Amino acid sequence: MPTQTLRHSLIAAAIAGVLVAGYARFGGDSPRPAPVPAAPPAQAAAAPVPAPAAAPTVTLPDFGSIVRQNSPAVVNISVSGTTKVSARDIPQLDPNDPFSQFFRRFQPPQAETPMHGMGSGFIVRPDGVILTNAHVVEGASEVTVKLVDKREFAAKVVGIDKPTDTAVLKIEAQDLPTVKLGSPARTGVGDWVLAIGSPFGFENSVTAGIVSAKSRSLPEEGYVPFIQTDVAVNPGNSGGPLLNTQGEVIGINSQIYSRTGGYQGLSFAIPIDVALKVEQQLLDHGKVSRGRLGVGVQDMNQALADSFGLSRPEGALVDMVPEDGPAARAGVKAGDIIVALNDQPIHDSRELPPLVADLKPGSEAKLTLWRDGQHEEVALKVGELQEPAQASAEPAEAKGRLGLAVRPLSPEEHRQADIKGGLVVERVAGPAAKAGIAPGDVVLAVNGQPINDAGQLRELAAKAGKHLALLIQRGEATLFVPLDLG
């Protein structure tokens, strides 16, 4: 064969091979099977590739069983009463308006307006003891508790404790479902938690999230080391339980941080162990007693630590020692740094108030101080914190049938009002408050019979049926006000 013809044949064969290979690669009707590569020599065989490790299995909490276990013991609380509205809160007319003076005659110096609210709570004892927030029931004249099974009970407010925002209610019932109580100490940051309550009135709503932080101190709330969560808590959730993944209550949902009034990712719960101490004292004594050292403290920073010769900022710096207080009598002075109370270290000034509050008044306590570059120990007798920490559902002044606290008019008031007899209203609650009677009103008569003293008012009220009418003078106007005594 000629050389040129052989060259052409080889080129043609090569082109044909390329076309066939390309056809097989890109999907012809009958692709040729790919050639099987020759096995490498045995000594050159690659080591076996290990199988990829299985991804760890993440199991979410069984929220459903937690809800089924606890929701029967979660209650809806509705309250009614009155709230004070001062004259400056009432829209004012232009002084030059011809009707201004007319309406001013009927405007009380401080009015009582109806108040309605709602919240949540949970049953902790089968005989009807319920925990909720103090701000849910504070000032309420009527408290109604509604169970999951739709039964409703009138509740008695055993007592409230404003410093911890805790309230104890009691309903007359037996064999009620209760929640299981847990320990906040065993719950860590990042753990799952769940809330049950009535946000915006939607009963037994459930939300879940995690613990964001612990032992949070909020302004004016120095006695509570709050549990911070990202659980959605909204108005109406207050007083409901915060539960861990074991279905145990570890806190009472109390507050939210919000610029709009709705949930924004920060909610705070009262640790249940704090609430239970309050509950026991309210049930046993009707009030809460707290220890007092008689010092004002501030937090430490690095600059202060350097100034006082501490290696790091810790403890509570005493910045005020009132005279005649327990600390002053024990020799504590401004500039001392409290680094331990009864051998329990104080790392932050916020840790001190809850520990002091738990001390029994009259007991002995030991302070470890950092003073003049060295540690010193001081013993003192714990005082009692004097502040109103409880209230009842009915103020003392409102125990009468009408809910009025009154006093006789002074001679000067008689002259100014140009009236004889009558009683000035000092405080109101109950039926009188609901009817709109306000402090400063003058009660002139009951059902048309003139009133001259408080004893006469009580006697006529006791004899009245379900309704009576008070004749009152408000400013220069007189009017009858009907009262529903139930």
Tab-separated table of C-alpha atoms in Angstrom:
chain	number	residue	atom	x	y	z
A	1	MET	CA	0.000	0.000	0.000
A	2	PRO	CA	1.420	3.442	-0.819
A	3	THR	CA	2.668	5.466	2.125
A	4	GLN	CA	0.184	8.334	1.552
A	5	THR	CA	-2.750	5.947	1.381
A	6	LEU	CA	-1.624	4.267	4.635
A	7	ARG	CA	-1.349	7.655	6.358
A	8	HIS	CA	-4.861	8.586	5.260
A	9	SER	CA	-6.214	5.272	6.530
A	10	LEU	CA	-4.634	5.755	9.965
A	11	ILE	CA	-6.015	9.293	10.267
A	12	ALA	CA	-9.494	8.107	9.287
A	13	ALA	CA	-9.360	5.314	11.840
A	14	ALA	CA	-8.314	7.706	14.598
A	15	ILE	CA	-11.135	10.127	13.746
A	16	ALA	CA	-13.654	7.269	13.783
A	17	GLY	CA	-12.447	6.163	17.217
A	18	VAL	CA	-12.852	9.662	18.646
A	19	LEU	CA	-16.389	9.966	17.226
A	20	VAL	CA	-17.433	6.610	18.685
A	21	ALA	CA	-16.032	7.472	22.121
A	22	GLY	CA	-17.791	10.862	22.071
A	23	TYR	CA	-21.067	9.274	20.995
A	24	ALA	CA	-20.879	6.807	23.865
A	25	ARG	CA	-20.111	9.581	26.389
A	26	PHE	CA	-22.932	11.996	25.447
A	27	GLY	CA	-25.723	9.456	24.990
A	28	GLY	CA	-26.262	7.852	21.666
A	29	ASP	CA	-28.937	5.254	20.996
A	30	SER	CA	-26.589	2.320	21.640
A	31	PRO	CA	-23.663	3.518	23.697
A	32	ARG	CA	-20.761	1.243	23.982
A	33	PRO	CA	-19.886	0.005	27.444
A	34	ALA	CA	-16.991	1.782	29.002
A	35	PRO	CA	-13.827	-0.274	29.000
A	36	VAL	CA	-13.021	-1.944	32.312
A	37	PRO	CA	-9.684	-0.700	33.589
A	38	ALA	CA	-7.062	-3.253	34.371
A	39	ALA	CA	-6.723	-4.121	38.039
A	40	PRO	CA	-3.629	-2.638	39.623
A	41	PRO	CA	-0.978	-4.942	40.969
A	42	ALA	CA	-1.826	-6.478	44.376
A	43	GLN	CA	1.053	-4.731	46.098
A	44	ALA	CA	-0.205	-1.336	44.928
A	45	ALA	CA	-3.824	-1.769	46.124
A	46	ALA	CA	-5.182	1.281	47.998
A	47	ALA	CA	-6.298	0.986	51.656
A	48	PRO	CA	-10.101	0.708	52.132
A	49	VAL	CA	-11.852	4.084	52.643
A	50	PRO	CA	-13.648	4.197	56.033
A	51	ALA	CA	-17.392	4.819	55.972
A	52	PRO	CA	-18.426	8.358	57.012
A	53	ALA	CA	-19.409	8.682	60.656
A	54	ALA	CA	-23.147	8.851	61.321
A	55	ALA	CA	-24.452	12.286	62.324
A	56	PRO	CA	-25.452	12.491	66.007
A	57	THR	CA	-29.155	12.098	66.605
A	58	VAL	CA	-30.803	15.172	68.154
A	59	THR	CA	-33.974	14.442	70.104
A	60	LEU	CA	-36.316	17.289	70.973
A	61	PRO	CA	-38.194	17.257	74.285
A	62	ASP	CA	-41.597	15.637	74.305
A	63	PHE	CA	-43.496	18.894	74.732
A	64	GLY	CA	-46.816	17.145	74.210
A	65	SER	CA	-46.499	14.945	77.281
A	66	ILE	CA	-45.343	17.919	79.373
A	67	VAL	CA	-48.451	19.844	78.359
A	68	ARG	CA	-50.797	16.925	78.981
A	69	GLN	CA	-49.273	16.403	82.402
A	70	ASN	CA	-49.451	20.020	83.572
A	71	SER	CA	-52.183	21.902	81.700
A	72	PRO	CA	-55.016	20.630	83.975
A	73	ALA	CA	-53.332	22.459	86.881
A	74	VAL	CA	-52.861	25.752	84.996
A	75	VAL	CA	-55.664	28.244	85.617
A	76	ASN	CA	-56.956	31.417	84.020
A	77	ILE	CA	-57.377	34.347	86.417
A	78	SER	CA	-59.682	37.290	85.780
A	79	VAL	CA	-59.877	40.256	88.131
A	80	SER	CA	-62.090	43.292	88.538
A	81	GLY	CA	-61.903	46.317	90.752
A	82	THR	CA	-61.209	50.005	90.510
A	83	THR	CA	-58.170	52.128	89.930
A	84	LYS	CA	-57.514	55.694	90.948
A	85	VAL	CA	-57.445	58.364	88.263
A	86	SER	CA	-56.332	61.785	89.429
A	87	ALA	CA	-57.762	64.975	88.019
A	88	ARG	CA	-54.622	65.543	85.952
A	89	ASP	CA	-55.275	62.255	84.141
A	90	ILE	CA	-58.733	63.410	83.022
A	91	PRO	CA	-58.789	65.396	79.763
A	92	GLN	CA	-59.114	69.061	80.633
A	93	LEU	CA	-61.246	71.662	78.893
A	94	ASP	CA	-59.905	75.029	77.896
A	95	PRO	CA	-60.290	77.318	80.944
A	96	ASN	CA	-61.865	79.895	78.630
A	97	ASP	CA	-64.496	77.390	77.498
A	98	PRO	CA	-67.892	78.446	78.945
A	99	PHE	CA	-68.552	74.812	79.962
A	100	SER	CA	-65.229	74.439	81.805
A	101	GLN	CA	-66.507	75.617	85.192
A	102	PHE	CA	-69.730	73.616	84.784
A	103	PHE	CA	-67.911	70.301	84.291
A	104	ARG	CA	-65.305	71.127	86.941
A	105	ARG	CA	-68.060	71.014	89.586
A	106	PHE	CA	-68.644	67.338	88.822
A	107	GLN	CA	-64.976	66.334	88.613
A	108	PRO	CA	-63.704	64.644	91.787
A	109	PRO	CA	-60.166	65.362	92.990
A	110	GLN	CA	-59.375	61.700	92.523
A	111	ALA	CA	-61.775	59.411	90.680
A	112	GLU	CA	-62.183	55.650	90.838
A	113	THR	CA	-62.561	53.983	87.460
A	114	PRO	CA	-63.473	50.332	86.831
A	115	MET	CA	-60.523	48.010	86.238
A	116	HIS	CA	-60.511	44.582	84.615
A	117	GLY	CA	-57.541	42.339	84.029
A	118	MET	CA	-56.440	38.813	83.377
A	119	GLY	CA	-53.515	36.563	84.052
A	120	SER	CA	-52.499	32.990	84.715
A	121	GLY	CA	-51.655	30.834	87.689
A	122	PHE	CA	-51.124	27.215	88.700
A	123	ILE	CA	-52.361	24.937	91.466
A	124	VAL	CA	-49.679	23.789	93.900
A	125	ARG	CA	-51.883	22.044	96.482
A	126	PRO	CA	-54.911	19.832	95.843
A	127	ASP	CA	-56.991	21.823	98.364
A	128	GLY	CA	-56.962	24.877	96.083
A	129	VAL	CA	-53.751	26.838	96.823
A	130	ILE	CA	-52.668	28.722	93.709
A	131	LEU	CA	-49.541	30.723	92.882
A	132	THR	CA	-49.575	33.728	90.549
A	133	ASN	CA	-48.043	37.198	90.261
A	134	ALA	CA	-48.757	39.968	92.733
A	135	HIS	CA	-49.353	42.464	89.931
A	136	VAL	CA	-52.100	40.236	88.503
A	137	VAL	CA	-54.345	40.536	91.584
A	138	GLU	CA	-53.103	43.692	93.310
A	139	GLY	CA	-55.982	46.084	93.967
A	140	ALA	CA	-58.611	43.614	92.776
A	141	SER	CA	-61.917	43.424	94.637
A	142	GLU	CA	-63.015	40.270	92.841
A	143	VAL	CA	-60.792	37.417	91.628
A	144	THR	CA	-62.200	34.568	89.547
A	145	VAL	CA	-60.271	31.382	88.794
A	146	LYS	CA	-61.253	29.275	85.783
A	147	LEU	CA	-60.028	25.700	85.403
A	148	VAL	CA	-59.398	23.799	82.187
A	149	ASP	CA	-62.645	21.872	82.706
A	150	LYS	CA	-64.541	25.226	82.605
A	151	ARG	CA	-65.354	25.264	86.329
A	152	GLU	CA	-65.093	28.720	87.900
A	153	PHE	CA	-64.374	29.670	91.524
A	154	ALA	CA	-64.287	32.902	93.449
A	155	ALA	CA	-60.767	33.128	94.854
A	156	LYS	CA	-59.524	34.639	98.082
A	157	VAL	CA	-56.218	36.496	97.985
A	158	VAL	CA	-54.307	35.013	100.915
A	159	GLY	CA	-51.589	37.608	100.449
A	160	ILE	CA	-49.243	39.286	98.016
A	161	ASP	CA	-45.545	40.052	98.201
A	162	LYS	CA	-44.571	42.979	96.011
A	163	PRO	CA	-40.762	42.628	96.303
A	164	THR	CA	-40.936	39.192	94.651
A	165	ASP	CA	-44.144	39.833	92.652
A	166	THR	CA	-45.673	36.695	94.145
A	167	ALA	CA	-49.276	36.156	95.240
A	168	VAL	CA	-51.056	33.230	96.896
A	169	LEU	CA	-54.732	32.531	96.132
A	170	LYS	CA	-57.134	30.023	97.670
A	171	ILE	CA	-60.267	28.508	96.149
A	172	GLU	CA	-62.739	26.248	97.923
A	173	ALA	CA	-62.210	22.923	96.186
A	174	GLN	CA	-60.660	19.531	96.876
A	175	ASP	CA	-58.716	16.879	94.960
A	176	LEU	CA	-57.547	19.326	92.325
A	177	PRO	CA	-54.748	18.492	89.865
A	178	THR	CA	-51.392	20.015	90.802
A	179	VAL	CA	-48.116	20.751	89.052
A	180	LYS	CA	-44.857	19.013	89.895
A	181	LEU	CA	-42.278	21.375	91.388
A	182	GLY	CA	-38.613	21.260	90.376
A	183	SER	CA	-35.302	22.911	91.202
A	184	PRO	CA	-34.099	25.931	89.182
A	185	ALA	CA	-30.542	25.101	90.264
A	186	ARG	CA	-30.594	21.967	88.089
A	187	THR	CA	-31.615	23.951	85.004
A	188	GLY	CA	-28.762	25.426	83.008
A	189	VAL	CA	-28.379	28.153	80.437
A	190	GLY	CA	-29.339	26.752	77.032
A	191	ASP	CA	-31.798	24.178	78.434
A	192	TRP	CA	-35.244	23.863	76.886
A	193	VAL	CA	-38.140	25.357	78.848
A	194	LEU	CA	-41.856	25.723	78.216
A	195	ALA	CA	-44.538	28.192	79.344
A	196	ILE	CA	-48.283	27.678	79.685
A	197	GLY	CA	-50.637	30.616	80.141
A	198	SER	CA	-53.346	32.838	78.690
A	199	PRO	CA	-51.650	35.441	76.481
A	200	PHE	CA	-54.146	38.079	75.364
A	201	GLY	CA	-56.881	35.877	76.851
A	202	PHE	CA	-56.137	32.787	74.741
A	203	GLU	CA	-56.399	30.191	77.494
A	204	ASN	CA	-53.858	27.384	77.897
A	205	SER	CA	-51.524	28.566	75.171
A	206	VAL	CA	-48.113	26.888	75.071
A	207	THR	CA	-44.787	28.413	74.018
A	208	ALA	CA	-41.268	27.008	74.209
A	209	GLY	CA	-37.693	28.277	74.143
A	210	ILE	CA	-34.447	28.089	76.084
A	211	VAL	CA	-32.979	29.576	79.234
A	212	SER	CA	-31.006	32.634	78.115
A	213	ALA	CA	-29.422	33.521	81.465
A	214	LYS	CA	-29.830	32.978	85.201
A	215	SER	CA	-29.692	35.182	88.287
A	216	ARG	CA	-30.645	38.303	86.385
A	217	SER	CA	-31.163	41.399	88.537
A	218	LEU	CA	-33.704	43.903	87.256
A	219	PRO	CA	-34.141	47.537	88.333
A	220	GLU	CA	-36.091	47.816	91.610
A	221	GLU	CA	-36.266	43.998	91.803
A	222	GLY	CA	-33.257	43.307	94.001
A	223	TYR	CA	-34.738	40.345	95.878
A	224	VAL	CA	-35.287	38.082	92.861
A	225	PRO	CA	-32.533	36.326	90.852
A	226	PHE	CA	-34.683	36.087	87.711
A	227	ILE	CA	-34.481	33.304	85.135
A	228	GLN	CA	-34.181	34.928	81.698
A	229	THR	CA	-35.628	33.038	78.720
A	230	ASP	CA	-36.531	33.593	75.088
A	231	VAL	CA	-39.910	31.902	75.595
A	232	ALA	CA	-42.717	33.969	74.066
A	233	VAL	CA	-44.468	35.572	77.044
A	234	ASN	CA	-47.166	38.185	76.467
A	235	PRO	CA	-49.778	40.043	78.534
A	236	GLY	CA	-51.945	37.366	80.144
A	237	ASN	CA	-49.033	34.932	80.572
A	238	SER	CA	-48.132	36.602	83.881
A	239	GLY	CA	-48.370	34.178	86.765
A	240	GLY	CA	-48.198	31.042	84.615
A	241	PRO	CA	-45.644	28.272	85.097
A	242	LEU	CA	-42.234	27.921	83.465
A	243	LEU	CA	-41.455	24.189	83.097
A	244	ASN	CA	-38.306	22.198	82.396
A	245	THR	CA	-38.084	19.142	80.130
A	246	GLN	CA	-38.961	16.842	83.040
A	247	GLY	CA	-42.336	18.555	83.314
A	248	GLU	CA	-41.391	20.331	86.573
A	249	VAL	CA	-42.219	23.946	87.364
A	250	ILE	CA	-39.016	25.908	87.881
A	251	GLY	CA	-40.424	29.447	87.770
A	252	ILE	CA	-43.372	31.829	87.572
A	253	ASN	CA	-43.475	33.900	84.388
A	254	SER	CA	-43.450	37.487	85.587
A	255	GLN	CA	-42.103	40.135	83.230
A	256	ILE	CA	-41.118	40.890	79.675
A	257	TYR	CA	-38.725	43.412	78.244
A	258	SER	CA	-40.620	45.235	75.549
A	259	ARG	CA	-40.823	48.582	73.813
A	260	THR	CA	-44.234	47.795	72.377
A	261	GLY	CA	-46.011	45.851	75.150
A	262	GLY	CA	-45.582	42.560	73.256
A	263	TYR	CA	-42.964	39.837	73.241
A	264	GLN	CA	-39.521	40.872	71.949
A	265	GLY	CA	-37.320	37.951	72.902
A	266	LEU	CA	-36.690	38.679	76.585
A	267	SER	CA	-38.860	37.273	79.362
A	268	PHE	CA	-38.172	36.797	83.048
A	269	ALA	CA	-39.430	34.238	85.557
A	270	ILE	CA	-39.324	34.151	89.358
A	271	PRO	CA	-37.442	31.016	90.492
A	272	ILE	CA	-39.933	28.647	92.081
A	273	ASP	CA	-37.811	28.168	95.206
A	274	VAL	CA	-38.063	31.927	95.878
A	275	ALA	CA	-41.838	31.833	95.370
A	276	LEU	CA	-42.299	28.815	97.641
A	277	LYS	CA	-40.574	30.573	100.549
A	278	VAL	CA	-42.979	33.471	100.101
A	279	GLU	CA	-45.959	31.103	99.831
A	280	GLN	CA	-45.123	29.377	103.095
A	281	GLN	CA	-44.787	32.626	105.024
A	282	LEU	CA	-48.005	34.052	103.605
A	283	LEU	CA	-49.925	30.893	104.474
A	284	ASP	CA	-48.425	30.662	107.969
A	285	HIS	CA	-48.214	34.307	109.005
A	286	GLY	CA	-50.046	36.384	106.409
A	287	LYS	CA	-46.890	38.388	105.736
A	288	VAL	CA	-43.290	37.984	104.629
A	289	SER	CA	-40.373	38.741	106.976
A	290	ARG	CA	-36.977	39.584	105.518
A	291	GLY	CA	-33.582	40.120	107.037
A	292	ARG	CA	-31.860	43.512	106.966
A	293	LEU	CA	-28.207	44.470	107.325
A	294	GLY	CA	-28.604	48.224	107.009
A	295	VAL	CA	-26.113	48.912	104.227
A	296	GLY	CA	-26.200	50.355	100.742
A	297	VAL	CA	-23.938	48.633	98.244
A	298	GLN	CA	-22.704	49.108	94.699
A	299	ASP	CA	-21.019	46.854	92.182
A	300	MET	CA	-17.270	46.602	91.780
A	301	ASN	CA	-15.276	47.244	88.599
A	302	GLN	CA	-11.601	46.890	87.805
A	303	ALA	CA	-10.779	50.502	88.632
A	304	LEU	CA	-12.387	50.197	92.077
A	305	ALA	CA	-10.675	46.853	92.659
A	306	ASP	CA	-7.315	48.445	91.876
A	307	SER	CA	-8.094	51.338	94.218
A	308	PHE	CA	-8.894	49.010	97.127
A	309	GLY	CA	-6.030	46.600	96.458
A	310	LEU	CA	-8.111	43.666	95.189
A	311	SER	CA	-6.690	41.453	92.469
A	312	ARG	CA	-10.029	41.362	90.630
A	313	PRO	CA	-13.436	43.035	90.892
A	314	GLU	CA	-15.597	40.997	93.250
A	315	GLY	CA	-17.797	41.552	96.261
A	316	ALA	CA	-20.239	44.336	97.159
A	317	LEU	CA	-18.776	47.768	97.928
A	318	VAL	CA	-20.501	49.424	100.894
A	319	ASP	CA	-21.335	53.023	99.949
A	320	MET	CA	-23.799	53.856	102.736
A	321	VAL	CA	-24.334	52.733	106.335
A	322	PRO	CA	-27.450	54.251	107.948
A	323	GLU	CA	-27.125	55.089	111.632
A	324	ASP	CA	-28.568	52.713	114.214
A	325	GLY	CA	-28.755	49.861	111.694
A	326	PRO	CA	-27.365	46.368	112.346
A	327	ALA	CA	-24.284	47.011	110.206
A	328	ALA	CA	-23.549	50.359	111.827
A	329	ARG	CA	-23.780	48.834	115.309
A	330	ALA	CA	-21.363	46.092	114.212
A	331	GLY	CA	-18.813	48.617	112.985
A	332	VAL	CA	-19.289	48.243	109.217
A	333	LYS	CA	-18.404	51.467	107.409
A	334	ALA	CA	-18.464	52.930	103.930
A	335	GLY	CA	-15.537	51.663	101.866
A	336	ASP	CA	-15.724	48.119	103.238
A	337	ILE	CA	-16.175	45.416	100.613
A	338	ILE	CA	-18.437	42.496	101.569
A	339	VAL	CA	-16.845	39.425	100.008
A	340	ALA	CA	-18.825	36.736	101.882
A	341	LEU	CA	-21.959	36.338	103.987
A	342	ASN	CA	-21.923	33.390	106.389
A	343	ASP	CA	-18.988	31.994	104.381
A	344	GLN	CA	-20.914	32.142	101.111
A	345	PRO	CA	-18.836	34.116	98.569
A	346	ILE	CA	-20.287	37.315	97.125
A	347	HIS	CA	-19.031	37.704	93.571
A	348	ASP	CA	-21.415	40.477	92.579
A	349	SER	CA	-23.361	43.081	94.554
A	350	ARG	CA	-26.606	41.723	93.090
A	351	GLU	CA	-26.074	38.442	94.924
A	352	LEU	CA	-26.241	40.088	98.351
A	353	PRO	CA	-29.905	41.278	98.690
A	354	PRO	CA	-31.533	37.842	98.108
A	355	LEU	CA	-29.159	36.239	100.586
A	356	VAL	CA	-29.839	38.892	103.225
A	357	ALA	CA	-33.592	38.652	102.653
A	358	ASP	CA	-33.458	34.928	103.451
A	359	LEU	CA	-31.875	35.580	106.852
A	360	LYS	CA	-34.180	35.277	109.839
A	361	PRO	CA	-34.604	38.560	111.711
A	362	GLY	CA	-32.892	38.352	115.079
A	363	SER	CA	-30.412	35.689	113.985
A	364	GLU	CA	-26.633	36.087	113.990
A	365	ALA	CA	-24.773	36.618	110.718
A	366	LYS	CA	-21.103	36.789	109.812
A	367	LEU	CA	-19.740	39.220	107.231
A	368	THR	CA	-16.336	38.742	105.646
A	369	LEU	CA	-14.993	42.164	104.667
A	370	TRP	CA	-12.053	43.426	102.658
A	371	ARG	CA	-10.770	46.412	104.626
A	372	ASP	CA	-7.428	48.201	104.428
A	373	GLY	CA	-5.910	45.508	102.247
A	374	GLN	CA	-6.873	42.488	104.329
A	375	HIS	CA	-9.828	40.291	105.236
A	376	GLU	CA	-11.761	40.869	108.445
A	377	GLU	CA	-14.790	39.135	109.925
A	378	VAL	CA	-17.644	40.994	111.573
A	379	ALA	CA	-20.555	39.435	113.489
A	380	LEU	CA	-23.909	41.211	113.645
A	381	LYS	CA	-27.517	40.671	114.632
A	382	VAL	CA	-29.830	40.613	111.628
A	383	GLY	CA	-32.582	43.230	111.621
A	384	GLU	CA	-35.987	43.044	109.966
A	385	LEU	CA	-36.771	44.850	106.763
A	386	GLN	CA	-39.655	47.214	107.405
A	387	GLU	CA	-41.685	47.632	104.263
A	388	PRO	CA	-45.219	46.755	103.217
A	389	ALA	CA	-44.732	43.360	101.615
A	390	GLN	CA	-48.237	42.016	101.655
A	391	ALA	CA	-51.799	43.016	101.085
A	392	SER	CA	-55.142	41.355	101.284
A	393	ALA	CA	-57.913	41.222	98.749
A	394	GLU	CA	-59.848	43.774	100.804
A	395	PRO	CA	-58.242	46.820	102.446
A	396	ALA	CA	-58.799	47.222	106.145
A	397	GLU	CA	-60.848	50.346	105.531
A	398	ALA	CA	-63.213	48.424	103.264
A	399	LYS	CA	-64.380	45.738	105.666
A	400	GLY	CA	-67.731	47.452	106.064
A	401	ARG	CA	-70.614	46.585	103.802
A	402	LEU	CA	-70.257	49.746	101.786
A	403	GLY	CA	-66.479	49.767	101.448
A	404	LEU	CA	-66.117	53.286	102.871
A	405	ALA	CA	-63.665	54.878	105.284
A	406	VAL	CA	-65.170	58.170	106.487
A	407	ARG	CA	-64.617	60.899	109.065
A	408	PRO	CA	-66.679	63.801	110.395
A	409	LEU	CA	-66.278	67.221	108.819
A	410	SER	CA	-64.268	69.773	110.726
A	411	PRO	CA	-65.969	73.054	111.706
A	412	GLU	CA	-64.026	74.813	108.961
A	413	GLU	CA	-65.178	72.257	106.376
A	414	HIS	CA	-68.763	72.711	107.548
A	415	ARG	CA	-68.482	76.439	106.997
A	416	GLN	CA	-66.874	76.094	103.581
A	417	ALA	CA	-69.395	73.531	102.357
A	418	ASP	CA	-72.315	75.306	104.040
A	419	ILE	CA	-73.800	72.014	105.226
A	420	LYS	CA	-74.718	70.385	108.527
A	421	GLY	CA	-73.745	66.856	109.371
A	422	GLY	CA	-72.305	64.608	106.735
A	423	LEU	CA	-69.144	62.481	106.559
A	424	VAL	CA	-66.080	63.008	104.397
A	425	VAL	CA	-64.957	59.963	102.376
A	426	GLU	CA	-61.301	59.153	103.064
A	427	ARG	CA	-60.904	55.856	101.169
A	428	VAL	CA	-63.133	53.652	99.079
A	429	ALA	CA	-63.298	50.017	97.932
A	430	GLY	CA	-65.879	47.391	97.119
A	431	PRO	CA	-69.435	48.534	96.269
A	432	ALA	CA	-68.709	52.222	96.895
A	433	ALA	CA	-65.730	52.196	94.550
A	434	LYS	CA	-67.703	50.391	91.854
A	435	ALA	CA	-70.423	53.003	92.124
A	436	GLY	CA	-67.916	55.787	91.496
A	437	ILE	CA	-67.728	57.334	94.966
A	438	ALA	CA	-64.353	58.992	95.440
A	439	PRO	CA	-62.219	60.369	98.279
A	440	GLY	CA	-63.323	63.900	99.052
A	441	ASP	CA	-67.021	63.223	98.509
A	442	VAL	CA	-69.288	64.054	101.437
A	443	VAL	CA	-71.989	61.506	102.373
A	444	LEU	CA	-75.101	63.471	103.393
A	445	ALA	CA	-77.791	60.777	103.611
A	446	VAL	CA	-78.579	57.076	103.215
A	447	ASN	CA	-81.859	56.350	101.430
A	448	GLY	CA	-82.918	59.914	102.253
A	449	GLN	CA	-82.032	59.771	105.974
A	450	PRO	CA	-79.466	62.404	107.007
A	451	ILE	CA	-76.115	61.109	108.320
A	452	ASN	CA	-74.292	62.661	111.267
A	453	ASP	CA	-71.745	60.041	112.370
A	454	ALA	CA	-70.012	56.867	111.202
A	455	GLY	CA	-71.905	54.623	113.616
A	456	GLN	CA	-75.199	55.747	112.128
A	457	LEU	CA	-73.851	55.021	108.634
A	458	ARG	CA	-72.837	51.481	109.627
A	459	GLU	CA	-76.203	50.832	111.265
A	460	LEU	CA	-78.193	51.953	108.229
A	461	ALA	CA	-75.941	49.978	105.898
A	462	ALA	CA	-76.447	46.817	107.985
A	463	LYS	CA	-80.217	47.180	107.782
A	464	ALA	CA	-80.266	47.843	104.057
A	465	GLY	CA	-81.178	45.169	101.569
A	466	LYS	CA	-79.282	44.532	98.362
A	467	HIS	CA	-79.452	48.155	97.241
A	468	LEU	CA	-79.246	51.576	98.814
A	469	ALA	CA	-78.750	55.130	97.638
A	470	LEU	CA	-76.227	57.566	99.080
A	471	LEU	CA	-76.752	61.291	98.763
A	472	ILE	CA	-73.322	62.816	98.326
A	473	GLN	CA	-71.963	66.297	97.804
A	474	ARG	CA	-69.145	66.677	95.307
A	475	GLY	CA	-67.855	70.192	95.046
A	476	GLU	CA	-70.928	72.380	94.733
A	477	ALA	CA	-73.123	69.627	93.309
A	478	THR	CA	-75.223	67.049	95.145
A	479	LEU	CA	-76.348	63.755	93.623
A	480	PHE	CA	-77.708	60.360	94.576
A	481	VAL	CA	-75.424	57.389	93.940
A	482	PRO	CA	-76.967	53.881	93.951
A	483	LEU	CA	-74.910	51.059	95.506
A	484	ASP	CA	-75.343	47.370	94.717
A	485	LEU	CA	-74.559	45.447	97.916
A	486	GLY	CA	-75.102	42.001	96.384
